PDB file of C-alpha atoms in Angstrom:
ATOM      1  CA  MET A 294      83.320  50.443 -37.850  1.00 74.00           C
ATOM      2  CA  LYS A 295      83.163  46.158 -37.041  1.00 76.00           C
ATOM      3  CA  ALA A 296      79.717  44.927 -37.920  1.00 80.00           C
ATOM      4  CA  ASP A 297      78.861  44.316 -33.798  1.00 88.00           C
ATOM      5  CA  VAL A 298      79.290  48.026 -33.593  1.00 89.00           C
ATOM      6  CA  ARG A 299      77.008  49.302 -36.362  1.00 91.00           C
ATOM      7  CA  GLY A 300      74.204  46.362 -35.362  1.00 93.00           C
ATOM      8  CA  HIS A 301      74.270  47.684 -31.215  1.00 96.00           C
ATOM      9  CA  LEU A 302      74.265  51.408 -32.566  1.00 97.00           C
ATOM     10  CA  LEU A 303      71.463  49.935 -35.130  1.00 96.00           C
ATOM     11  CA  ALA A 304      69.208  48.410 -32.469  1.00 97.00           C
ATOM     12  CA  LEU A 305      69.606  51.661 -30.474  1.00 97.00           C
ATOM     13  CA  GLU A 306      68.501  54.019 -32.837  1.00 98.00           C
ATOM     14  CA  ASN A 307      65.121  51.268 -33.389  1.00 97.00           C
ATOM     15  CA  GLU A 308      64.492  51.940 -30.181  1.00 97.00           C
ATOM     16  CA  SER A 309      64.405  54.876 -30.605  1.00 97.00           C
ATOM     17  CA  ILE A 310      62.816  55.691 -33.262  1.00 98.00           C
ATOM     18  CA  HIS A 311      59.927  53.268 -31.917  1.00 96.00           C
ATOM     19  CA  VAL A 312      59.987  55.703 -28.694  1.00 96.00           C
ATOM     20  CA  LEU A 313      59.945  58.545 -30.514  1.00 98.00           C
ATOM     21  CA  ARG A 314      56.745  57.300 -32.156  1.00 97.00           C
ATOM     22  CA  GLU A 315      55.116  56.365 -29.411  1.00 96.00           C
ATOM     23  CA  VAL A 316      55.515  59.548 -28.844  1.00 97.00           C
ATOM     24  CA  ALA A 317      53.120  61.450 -31.863  1.00 96.00           C
ATOM     25  CA  ALA A 318      50.372  58.604 -31.412  1.00 95.00           C
ATOM     26  CA  GLN A 319      49.671  59.524 -27.438  1.00 95.00           C
ATOM     27  CA  PHE A 320      50.168  63.146 -27.072  1.00 95.00           C
ATOM     28  CA  GLU A 321      48.729  65.573 -29.182  1.00 95.00           C
ATOM     29  CA  ARG A 322      51.236  68.957 -28.186  1.00 96.00           C
ATOM     30  CA  PRO A 323      54.715  67.430 -28.024  1.00 97.00           C
ATOM     31  CA  VAL A 324      57.966  69.457 -27.707  1.00 97.00           C
ATOM     32  CA  LEU A 325      61.164  68.350 -28.493  1.00 98.00           C
ATOM     33  CA  LEU A 326      63.820  70.131 -26.628  1.00 96.00           C
ATOM     34  CA  PHE A 327      66.845  71.670 -28.325  1.00 96.00           C
ATOM     35  CA  SER A 328      70.316  72.841 -26.654  1.00 92.00           C
ATOM     36  CA  GLY A 329      72.317  72.431 -29.611  1.00 92.00           C
ATOM     37  CA  GLY A 330      74.116  70.159 -27.348  1.00 93.00           C
ATOM     38  CA  LYS A 331      75.388  66.581 -28.942  1.00 96.00           C
ATOM     39  CA  ASP A 332      72.310  64.807 -27.283  1.00 96.00           C
ATOM     40  CA  SER A 333      69.946  66.901 -28.081  1.00 96.00           C
ATOM     41  CA  ILE A 334      71.135  66.814 -31.871  1.00 97.00           C
ATOM     42  CA  VAL A 335      71.065  63.237 -32.133  1.00 98.00           C
ATOM     43  CA  VAL A 336      67.892  63.573 -31.160  1.00 98.00           C
ATOM     44  CA  ALA A 337      66.208  65.243 -33.814  1.00 98.00           C
ATOM     45  CA  TRP A 338      68.457  63.704 -36.282  1.00 98.00           C
ATOM     46  CA  LEU A 339      66.421  60.325 -35.074  1.00 98.00           C
ATOM     47  CA  ALA A 340      63.321  62.342 -35.193  1.00 98.00           C
ATOM     48  CA  ARG A 341      63.844  63.157 -38.770  1.00 97.00           C
ATOM     49  CA  LYS A 342      64.569  59.313 -39.814  1.00 97.00           C
ATOM     50  CA  ALA A 343      61.558  58.253 -37.534  1.00 97.00           C
ATOM     51  CA  PHE A 344      59.186  60.373 -39.750  1.00 97.00           C
ATOM     52  CA  HIS A 345      61.160  60.965 -43.277  1.00 95.00           C
ATOM     53  CA  PRO A 346      59.404  61.810 -46.066  1.00 95.00           C
ATOM     54  CA  ALA A 347      57.175  63.787 -43.287  1.00 95.00           C
ATOM     55  CA  PRO A 348      59.273  66.805 -41.576  1.00 94.00           C
ATOM     56  CA  ILE A 349      59.392  66.592 -37.613  1.00 96.00           C
ATOM     57  CA  PRO A 350      55.757  67.068 -36.294  1.00 96.00           C
ATOM     58  CA  PHE A 351      56.474  68.464 -33.302  1.00 96.00           C
ATOM     59  CA  PRO A 352      58.460  72.142 -32.678  1.00 97.00           C
ATOM     60  CA  LEU A 353      62.049  72.762 -31.163  1.00 97.00           C
ATOM     61  CA  LEU A 354      61.988  74.839 -28.150  1.00 97.00           C
ATOM     62  CA  HIS A 355      65.305  75.969 -26.175  1.00 97.00           C
ATOM     63  CA  ILE A 356      65.443  77.348 -22.983  1.00 95.00           C
ATOM     64  CA  ASP A 357      67.977  79.858 -23.296  1.00 94.00           C
ATOM     65  CA  THR A 358      69.636  81.311 -20.797  1.00 93.00           C
ATOM     66  CA  GLY A 359      70.993  84.271 -22.029  1.00 92.00           C
ATOM     67  CA  HIS A 360      74.580  83.003 -21.167  1.00 92.00           C
ATOM     68  CA  ASN A 361      75.554  80.865 -23.974  1.00 92.00           C
ATOM     69  CA  PHE A 362      78.071  80.173 -26.068  1.00 92.00           C
ATOM     70  CA  GLY A 363      77.664  82.213 -29.680  1.00 91.00           C
ATOM     71  CA  GLU A 364      79.162  79.006 -31.697  1.00 94.00           C
ATOM     72  CA  THR A 365      75.822  77.419 -29.736  1.00 94.00           C
ATOM     73  CA  ILE A 366      73.440  79.266 -30.861  1.00 95.00           C
ATOM     74  CA  ARG A 367      74.841  79.898 -34.345  1.00 95.00           C
ATOM     75  CA  PHE A 368      74.913  76.058 -34.778  1.00 95.00           C
ATOM     76  CA  ARG A 369      71.177  75.761 -33.231  1.00 95.00           C
ATOM     77  CA  ASP A 370      69.770  78.396 -35.908  1.00 96.00           C
ATOM     78  CA  ASP A 371      71.440  76.237 -38.734  1.00 96.00           C
ATOM     79  CA  PHE A 372      70.538  73.417 -37.805  1.00 96.00           C
ATOM     80  CA  ALA A 373      66.953  73.897 -37.625  1.00 96.00           C
ATOM     81  CA  THR A 374      67.361  75.503 -40.685  1.00 95.00           C
ATOM     82  CA  LYS A 375      68.401  73.063 -42.634  1.00 94.00           C
ATOM     83  CA  LEU A 376      66.491  69.913 -40.728  1.00 93.00           C
ATOM     84  CA  GLY A 377      63.370  72.413 -41.638  1.00 93.00           C
ATOM     85  CA  CYS A 378      62.345  72.222 -38.222  1.00 93.00           C
ATOM     86  CA  ASP A 379      60.212  75.093 -36.427  1.00 95.00           C
ATOM     87  CA  LEU A 380      62.472  76.608 -33.807  1.00 96.00           C
ATOM     88  CA  ARG A 381      60.815  78.624 -30.691  1.00 96.00           C
ATOM     89  CA  VAL A 382      63.270  80.302 -28.243  1.00 96.00           C
ATOM     90  CA  ALA A 383      61.938  80.878 -24.530  1.00 95.00           C
ATOM     91  CA  SER A 384      64.458  83.628 -22.831  1.00 95.00           C
ATOM     92  CA  VAL A 385      65.218  83.334 -19.198  1.00 94.00           C
ATOM     93  CA  GLN A 386      66.182  86.695 -19.722  1.00 94.00           C
ATOM     94  CA  ASP A 387      62.863  86.899 -20.174  1.00 94.00           C
ATOM     95  CA  SER A 388      62.271  85.391 -16.661  1.00 94.00           C
ATOM     96  CA  ILE A 389      64.204  87.283 -15.253  1.00 93.00           C
ATOM     97  CA  ASP A 390      62.317  91.048 -16.545  1.00 93.00           C
ATOM     98  CA  GLN A 391      59.069  89.608 -15.731  1.00 94.00           C
ATOM     99  CA  GLY A 392      60.560  89.429 -12.284  1.00 92.00           C
ATOM    100  CA  ARG A 393      59.220  85.589 -12.817  1.00 94.00           C
ATOM    101  CA  VAL A 394      63.127  84.766 -10.915  1.00 90.00           C
ATOM    102  CA  THR A 395      65.622  86.632  -9.419  1.00 90.00           C
ATOM    103  CA  GLU A 396      69.411  86.570 -10.722  1.00 88.00           C
ATOM    104  CA  GLU A 397      72.428  85.449  -9.026  1.00 87.00           C
ATOM    105  CA  ARG A 398      74.819  87.993  -7.840  1.00 85.00           C
ATOM    106  CA  GLY A 399      78.824  87.539  -6.874  1.00 80.00           C
ATOM    107  CA  PRO A 400      81.357  85.755  -8.660  1.00 79.00           C
ATOM    108  CA  LEU A 401      79.542  81.825  -8.550  1.00 81.00           C
ATOM    109  CA  ALA A 402      76.610  83.368 -10.059  1.00 83.00           C
ATOM    110  CA  SER A 403      75.064  81.462 -12.935  1.00 84.00           C
ATOM    111  CA  ARG A 404      71.470  81.696 -14.260  1.00 85.00           C
ATOM    112  CA  ASN A 405      71.783  77.048 -15.312  1.00 83.00           C
ATOM    113  CA  ALA A 406      69.435  76.937 -12.265  1.00 85.00           C
ATOM    114  CA  LEU A 407      66.876  79.767 -13.330  1.00 88.00           C
ATOM    115  CA  GLN A 408      65.668  77.774 -16.452  1.00 90.00           C
ATOM    116  CA  THR A 409      63.539  75.649 -15.109  1.00 91.00           C
ATOM    117  CA  VAL A 410      61.002  78.669 -14.527  1.00 93.00           C
ATOM    118  CA  THR A 411      61.380  79.390 -17.869  1.00 94.00           C
ATOM    119  CA  LEU A 412      61.139  76.164 -19.346  1.00 93.00           C
ATOM    120  CA  LEU A 413      58.155  75.292 -17.545  1.00 93.00           C
ATOM    121  CA  ASP A 414      56.155  78.394 -18.330  1.00 93.00           C
ATOM    122  CA  ALA A 415      57.143  78.056 -22.124  1.00 94.00           C
ATOM    123  CA  LEU A 416      55.905  74.138 -21.334  1.00 94.00           C
ATOM    124  CA  ARG A 417      52.156  75.598 -20.182  1.00 93.00           C
ATOM    125  CA  ASP A 418      52.724  78.677 -22.699  1.00 94.00           C
ATOM    126  CA  HIS A 419      52.872  76.201 -25.916  1.00 94.00           C
ATOM    127  CA  ARG A 420      50.322  73.450 -24.014  1.00 94.00           C
ATOM    128  CA  ALA A 421      52.588  71.140 -24.249  1.00 95.00           C
ATOM    129  CA  ASP A 422      51.775  67.722 -23.088  1.00 94.00           C
ATOM    130  CA  ALA A 423      55.044  66.015 -23.896  1.00 95.00           C
ATOM    131  CA  ALA A 424      58.906  67.298 -23.824  1.00 96.00           C
ATOM    132  CA  ILE A 425      61.300  65.252 -25.231  1.00 97.00           C
ATOM    133  CA  GLY A 426      64.742  65.320 -23.877  1.00 94.00           C
ATOM    134  CA  GLY A 427      68.357  64.213 -24.616  1.00 92.00           C
ATOM    135  CA  ALA A 428      69.440  63.011 -21.334  1.00 90.00           C
ATOM    136  CA  ARG A 429      70.772  59.812 -20.817  1.00 92.00           C
ATOM    137  CA  ARG A 430      71.276  57.472 -17.945  1.00 87.00           C
ATOM    138  CA  ASP A 431      74.891  57.169 -17.953  1.00 86.00           C
ATOM    139  CA  GLU A 432      75.174  61.258 -17.519  1.00 81.00           C
ATOM    140  CA  GLU A 433      74.383  60.881 -13.917  1.00 74.00           C
ATOM    141  CA  LYS A 434      73.196  59.386 -10.650  1.00 75.00           C
ATOM    142  CA  ALA A 435      69.492  60.985 -10.751  1.00 75.00           C
ATOM    143  CA  ARG A 436      68.915  60.635 -14.469  1.00 73.00           C
ATOM    144  CA  ALA A 437      69.895  57.140 -14.148  1.00 75.00           C
ATOM    145  CA  LYS A 438      66.611  57.187 -12.139  1.00 78.00           C
ATOM    146  CA  GLU A 439      64.898  58.229 -15.436  1.00 83.00           C
ATOM    147  CA  ARG A 440      61.748  56.299 -17.684  1.00 86.00           C
ATOM    148  CA  PHE A 441      61.633  56.475 -20.901  1.00 88.00           C
ATOM    149  CA  PHE A 442      57.975  58.176 -20.388  1.00 93.00           C
ATOM    150  CA  SER A 443      58.682  60.475 -17.407  1.00 90.00           C
ATOM    151  CA  HIS A 444      55.565  61.363 -15.569  1.00 89.00           C
ATOM    152  CA  ARG A 445      55.358  65.161 -13.829  1.00 89.00           C
ATOM    153  CA  ASP A 446      52.245  66.149 -12.207  1.00 88.00           C
ATOM    154  CA  ARG A 447      50.990  69.502 -12.981  1.00 87.00           C
ATOM    155  CA  PHE A 448      53.317  72.053 -11.118  1.00 85.00           C
ATOM    156  CA  GLY A 449      56.131  70.170 -13.045  1.00 82.00           C
ATOM    157  CA  GLN A 450      57.157  68.110 -10.223  1.00 87.00           C
ATOM    158  CA  TRP A 451      58.938  65.048 -10.531  1.00 81.00           C
ATOM    159  CA  ASP A 452      58.619  61.978  -8.097  1.00 82.00           C
ATOM    160  CA  PRO A 453      61.762  59.389  -8.506  1.00 80.00           C
ATOM    161  CA  LYS A 454      59.800  56.547  -6.472  1.00 79.00           C
ATOM    162  CA  ASN A 455      56.066  56.922  -8.068  1.00 81.00           C
ATOM    163  CA  GLN A 456      57.330  56.187 -11.570  1.00 84.00           C
ATOM    164  CA  ARG A 457      55.419  53.533 -13.896  1.00 82.00           C
ATOM    165  CA  PRO A 458      57.088  50.377 -15.081  1.00 83.00           C
ATOM    166  CA  GLU A 459      57.626  50.026 -18.522  1.00 81.00           C
ATOM    167  CA  LEU A 460      57.179  45.877 -19.473  1.00 82.00           C
ATOM    168  CA  TRP A 461      57.766  44.790 -23.184  1.00 85.00           C
ATOM    169  CA  SER A 462      58.618  48.358 -25.037  1.00 84.00           C
ATOM    170  CA  LEU A 463      54.798  49.288 -23.879  1.00 87.00           C
ATOM    171  CA  TYR A 464      54.281  53.476 -22.735  1.00 89.00           C
ATOM    172  CA  ASN A 465      52.276  54.796 -20.645  1.00 87.00           C
ATOM    173  CA  GLY A 466      51.823  57.943 -21.286  1.00 84.00           C
ATOM    174  CA  ARG A 467      47.982  58.313 -19.483  1.00 88.00           C
ATOM    175  CA  LYS A 468      48.047  61.845 -17.527  1.00 87.00           C
ATOM    176  CA  GLN A 469      44.835  64.802 -15.740  1.00 87.00           C
ATOM    177  CA  GLN A 470      44.677  67.494 -16.969  1.00 88.00           C
ATOM    178  CA  GLY A 471      47.893  70.095 -15.996  1.00 88.00           C
ATOM    179  CA  GLU A 472      50.331  67.016 -15.821  1.00 88.00           C
ATOM    180  CA  HIS A 473      53.059  66.145 -18.697  1.00 91.00           C
ATOM    181  CA  PHE A 474      55.739  63.810 -19.408  1.00 91.00           C
ATOM    182  CA  ARG A 475      59.070  63.962 -20.343  1.00 93.00           C
ATOM    183  CA  VAL A 476      60.593  61.693 -22.583  1.00 95.00           C
ATOM    184  CA  PHE A 477      63.628  60.240 -22.919  1.00 95.00           C
ATOM    185  CA  PRO A 478      64.249  58.103 -26.671  1.00 96.00           C
ATOM    186  CA  ILE A 479      68.343  58.163 -25.938  1.00 96.00           C
ATOM    187  CA  SER A 480      68.534  56.579 -22.381  1.00 93.00           C
ATOM    188  CA  ASN A 481      69.583  53.589 -23.273  1.00 93.00           C
ATOM    189  CA  TRP A 482      72.665  55.506 -25.460  1.00 96.00           C
ATOM    190  CA  THR A 483      76.319  56.306 -23.583  1.00 94.00           C
ATOM    191  CA  GLU A 484      78.375  58.833 -24.649  1.00 94.00           C
ATOM    192  CA  MET A 485      80.412  56.842 -26.468  1.00 95.00           C
ATOM    193  CA  ASP A 486      77.135  55.465 -28.401  1.00 96.00           C
ATOM    194  CA  ILE A 487      76.460  58.760 -28.795  1.00 97.00           C
ATOM    195  CA  TRP A 488      79.853  59.402 -30.553  1.00 97.00           C
ATOM    196  CA  GLN A 489      80.585  56.647 -32.510  1.00 97.00           C
ATOM    197  CA  TYR A 490      76.385  57.382 -33.904  1.00 98.00           C
ATOM    198  CA  ILE A 491      77.395  60.622 -35.586  1.00 97.00           C
ATOM    199  CA  ALA A 492      80.714  58.914 -37.205  1.00 97.00           C
ATOM    200  CA  LEU A 493      78.473  56.655 -38.611  1.00 96.00           C
ATOM    201  CA  GLU A 494      75.451  59.190 -39.629  1.00 97.00           C
ATOM    202  CA  GLU A 495      78.295  61.651 -40.448  1.00 97.00           C
ATOM    203  CA  ILE A 496      75.891  64.610 -38.719  1.00 97.00           C
ATOM    204  CA  PRO A 497      77.548  68.107 -37.929  1.00 96.00           C
ATOM    205  CA  MET A 498      78.846  69.337 -34.149  1.00 96.00           C
ATOM    206  CA  PRO A 499      78.892  72.680 -32.594  1.00 95.00           C
ATOM    207  CA  SER A 500      82.950  73.324 -33.158  1.00 95.00           C
ATOM    208  CA  LEU A 501      82.843  73.487 -28.875  1.00 95.00           C
ATOM    209  CA  TYR A 502      83.407  69.736 -29.224  1.00 96.00           C
ATOM    210  CA  PHE A 503      86.661  70.029 -31.345  1.00 97.00           C
ATOM    211  CA  ALA A 504      90.059  71.023 -30.143  1.00 97.00           C
ATOM    212  CA  HIS A 505      90.582  74.625 -30.176  1.00 96.00           C
ATOM    213  CA  GLU A 506      92.706  77.787 -28.786  1.00 96.00           C
ATOM    214  CA  ARG A 507      90.423  79.945 -25.819  1.00 95.00           C
ATOM    215  CA  GLU A 508      90.874  81.646 -23.035  1.00 95.00           C
ATOM    216  CA  VAL A 509      90.103  79.932 -20.071  1.00 95.00           C
ATOM    217  CA  PHE A 510      90.921  79.871 -16.349  1.00 94.00           C
ATOM    218  CA  LEU A 511      91.146  77.168 -13.757  1.00 93.00           C
ATOM    219  CA  ARG A 512      88.169  76.845 -10.821  1.00 91.00           C
ATOM    220  CA  ASP A 513      87.756  74.637  -8.443  1.00 88.00           C
ATOM    221  CA  GLY A 514      89.411  71.976 -10.871  1.00 88.00           C
ATOM    222  CA  ILE A 515      87.850  72.979 -14.054  1.00 91.00           C
ATOM    223  CA  TYR A 516      88.567  75.259 -16.583  1.00 94.00           C
ATOM    224  CA  LEU A 517      86.272  77.339 -17.291  1.00 94.00           C
ATOM    225  CA  ALA A 518      86.041  79.854 -20.605  1.00 93.00           C
ATOM    226  CA  LYS A 519      86.247  83.692 -19.970  1.00 92.00           C
ATOM    227  CA  THR A 520      83.516  85.495 -21.335  1.00 90.00           C
ATOM    228  CA  ASP A 521      81.586  88.647 -20.458  1.00 87.00           C
ATOM    229  CA  TYR A 522      79.271  86.446 -17.973  1.00 87.00           C
ATOM    230  CA  ILE A 523      81.869  85.873 -15.160  1.00 88.00           C
ATOM    231  CA  THR A 524      83.705  87.706 -12.726  1.00 85.00           C
ATOM    232  CA  LEU A 525      87.460  86.048 -12.172  1.00 88.00           C
ATOM    233  CA  MET A 526      87.551  86.385  -8.586  1.00 89.00           C
ATOM    234  CA  ALA A 527      91.682  87.784  -7.777  1.00 86.00           C
ATOM    235  CA  HIS A 528      94.217  84.784  -7.209  1.00 91.00           C
ATOM    236  CA  GLU A 529      92.035  83.401 -10.919  1.00 89.00           C
ATOM    237  CA  THR A 530      94.154  83.812 -13.851  1.00 93.00           C
ATOM    238  CA  ALA A 531      92.941  83.837 -18.024  1.00 93.00           C
ATOM    239  CA  GLU A 532      95.670  81.699 -19.470  1.00 94.00           C
ATOM    240  CA  ARG A 533      95.403  80.314 -23.715  1.00 96.00           C
ATOM    241  CA  ARG A 534      94.762  77.014 -23.842  1.00 96.00           C
ATOM    242  CA  VAL A 535      93.580  74.430 -26.108  1.00 97.00           C
ATOM    243  CA  VAL A 536      90.711  73.047 -25.150  1.00 96.00           C
ATOM    244  CA  ARG A 537      87.159  71.473 -26.274  1.00 96.00           C
ATOM    245  CA  PHE A 538      83.504  70.488 -24.614  1.00 94.00           C
ATOM    246  CA  ARG A 539      82.239  67.746 -23.688  1.00 92.00           C
ATOM    247  CA  THR A 540      79.192  68.677 -22.899  1.00 89.00           C
ATOM    248  CA  ILE A 541      77.571  72.095 -23.700  1.00 89.00           C
ATOM    249  CA  GLY A 542      75.144  74.395 -21.878  1.00 85.00           C
ATOM    250  CA  ASP A 543      75.562  77.736 -20.450  1.00 89.00           C
ATOM    251  CA  ALA A 544      79.150  79.335 -20.601  1.00 89.00           C
ATOM    252  CA  THR A 545      79.012  80.104 -16.522  1.00 88.00           C
ATOM    253  CA  CYS A 546      79.009  76.343 -15.502  1.00 87.00           C
ATOM    254  CA  THR A 547      80.181  74.564 -18.498  1.00 90.00           C
ATOM    255  CA  GLY A 548      83.824  72.788 -18.283  1.00 91.00           C
ATOM    256  CA  ALA A 549      86.312  72.436 -20.440  1.00 94.00           C
ATOM    257  CA  VAL A 550      88.770  69.531 -20.957  1.00 94.00           C
ATOM    258  CA  VAL A 551      92.325  69.989 -22.385  1.00 94.00           C
ATOM    259  CA  SER A 552      92.373  67.877 -25.763  1.00 94.00           C
ATOM    260  CA  ASP A 553      93.697  68.168 -28.819  1.00 95.00           C
ATOM    261  CA  ALA A 554      90.939  65.591 -30.749  1.00 95.00           C
ATOM    262  CA  MET A 555      90.091  67.822 -33.662  1.00 95.00           C
ATOM    263  CA  THR A 556      87.964  65.131 -35.339  1.00 97.00           C
ATOM    264  CA  VAL A 557      85.099  62.645 -34.188  1.00 97.00           C
ATOM    265  CA  ASP A 558      87.592  59.573 -34.508  1.00 95.00           C
ATOM    266  CA  GLU A 559      89.646  61.243 -31.855  1.00 96.00           C
ATOM    267  CA  ILE A 560      87.240  61.950 -29.815  1.00 96.00           C
ATOM    268  CA  ILE A 561      85.973  58.265 -30.211  1.00 95.00           C
ATOM    269  CA  ILE A 562      89.805  57.205 -28.470  1.00 94.00           C
ATOM    270  CA  GLU A 563      89.326  60.159 -25.953  1.00 95.00           C
ATOM    271  CA  THR A 564      85.896  59.111 -24.872  1.00 92.00           C
ATOM    272  CA  ALA A 565      87.004  55.955 -25.293  1.00 91.00           C
ATOM    273  CA  ALA A 566      90.381  56.414 -22.532  1.00 87.00           C
ATOM    274  CA  ALA A 567      87.807  59.128 -19.910  1.00 81.00           C
ATOM    275  CA  ARG A 568      87.509  58.443 -16.744  1.00 75.00           C
ATOM    276  CA  VAL A 569      85.663  60.934 -15.404  1.00 76.00           C
ATOM    277  CA  THR A 570      82.144  61.534 -16.868  1.00 69.00           C
ATOM    278  CA  GLU A 571      81.209  63.905 -19.514  1.00 70.00           C
ATOM    279  CA  ARG A 572      79.451  66.111 -16.820  1.00 54.00           C
ATOM    280  CA  GLY A 573      82.277  65.657 -14.774  1.00 56.00           C
ATOM    281  CA  GLY A 574      83.478  69.257 -16.082  1.00 53.00           C
ATOM    282  CA  ARG A 575      79.373  71.215 -15.025  1.00 51.00           C
ATOM    283  CA  SER A 576      80.596  72.945 -11.846  1.00 49.00           C
ATOM    284  CA  ASP A 577      76.208  73.114 -11.151  1.00 49.00           C
ATOM    285  CA  ASP A 578      76.473  69.437 -10.451  1.00 48.00           C
ATOM    286  CA  LYS A 579      78.813  70.053  -7.292  1.00 46.00           C
ATOM    287  CA  ARG A 580      76.724  72.602  -5.471  1.00 46.00           C
ATOM    288  CA  SER A 581      75.566  69.850  -3.269  1.00 48.00           C
ATOM    289  CA  GLU A 582      75.746  66.019  -3.373  1.00 52.00           C
ATOM    290  CA  ALA A 583      72.279  65.876  -4.977  1.00 52.00           C
ATOM    291  CA  ALA A 584      72.538  68.775  -6.907  1.00 60.00           C
ATOM    292  CA  MET A 585      71.276  67.405 -10.389  1.00 59.00           C
ATOM    293  CA  GLU A 586      67.665  65.653  -8.273  1.00 57.00           C
ATOM    294  CA  ASP A 587      67.423  68.155  -6.520  1.00 63.00           C
ATOM    295  CA  ARG A 588      66.497  69.819  -9.791  1.00 62.00           C
ATOM    296  CA  LYS A 589      64.878  67.680 -11.376  1.00 60.00           C
ATOM    297  CA  LYS A 590      62.377  67.569  -8.482  1.00 60.00           C
ATOM    298  CA  VAL A 591      61.117  70.617  -9.608  1.00 65.00           C
ATOM    299  CA  GLY A 592      60.817  70.607 -12.977  1.00 58.00           C
ATOM    300  CA  TYR A 593      64.515  70.755 -14.501  1.00 66.00           C
ATOM    301  CA  PHE A 594      65.530  69.107 -17.738  1.00 61.00           C
TER     302      PHE A 594
END
């Protein structure tokens, strides 16, 4: 890897570690939102480096839709064990069973939006005053509006027009009772930065990110994996293709891309040539022009 790339990644690493240490200094009960996807994996990896040789001083919190890929769940458990982290899981199914949310019906049903209630309930139950996430500004226009320390009111809501300035790497974590912050240590990273850092640090990744053969079908221009959670429409036909996933989430809305990239280096080359963002394959983002921002305003990740 070229020296200038290493220097760039080191600068990003230092910035993220500074943010993580500020979280530990300013908040009493932070949690690290962990999905088992590459961004949350990198944040957890950075947290390990930030506090080494001490353990990571906050738990990992996964909001499980119940419709995750099996590979993701197996990797999540193994990775948390290797890092020596306290892994806590909040289930969307529990929210459904308790009548807190109503499950969508029909072939386009997804539990992705239902995560908001489960997340806010879990933050309340853990009395969390900060939730560290792996969102990046290059992913999506709503996420580009986030600060490193992003304030949420006592209802968990986000007002993108009422955020605090962050000058000279100074972060304001002051809040009222019942409020909390979302914190995004890798805000300034890009998808390319993430993969180059994964290569540099040799960070393990779920198998879903690498090209493999699986049964998929085409819906609205997006390849979705055929799973027990999705009902195919009459005109849809599953086929076996060699694909990989650029982002990992609920299987009902996470699209695959046709690819033969089987190593991190091959993914880096493919990413450099890509003309569609990684969330271009997320069907939940296509429900409206402002789908992500609407969800974030009411407490989504």
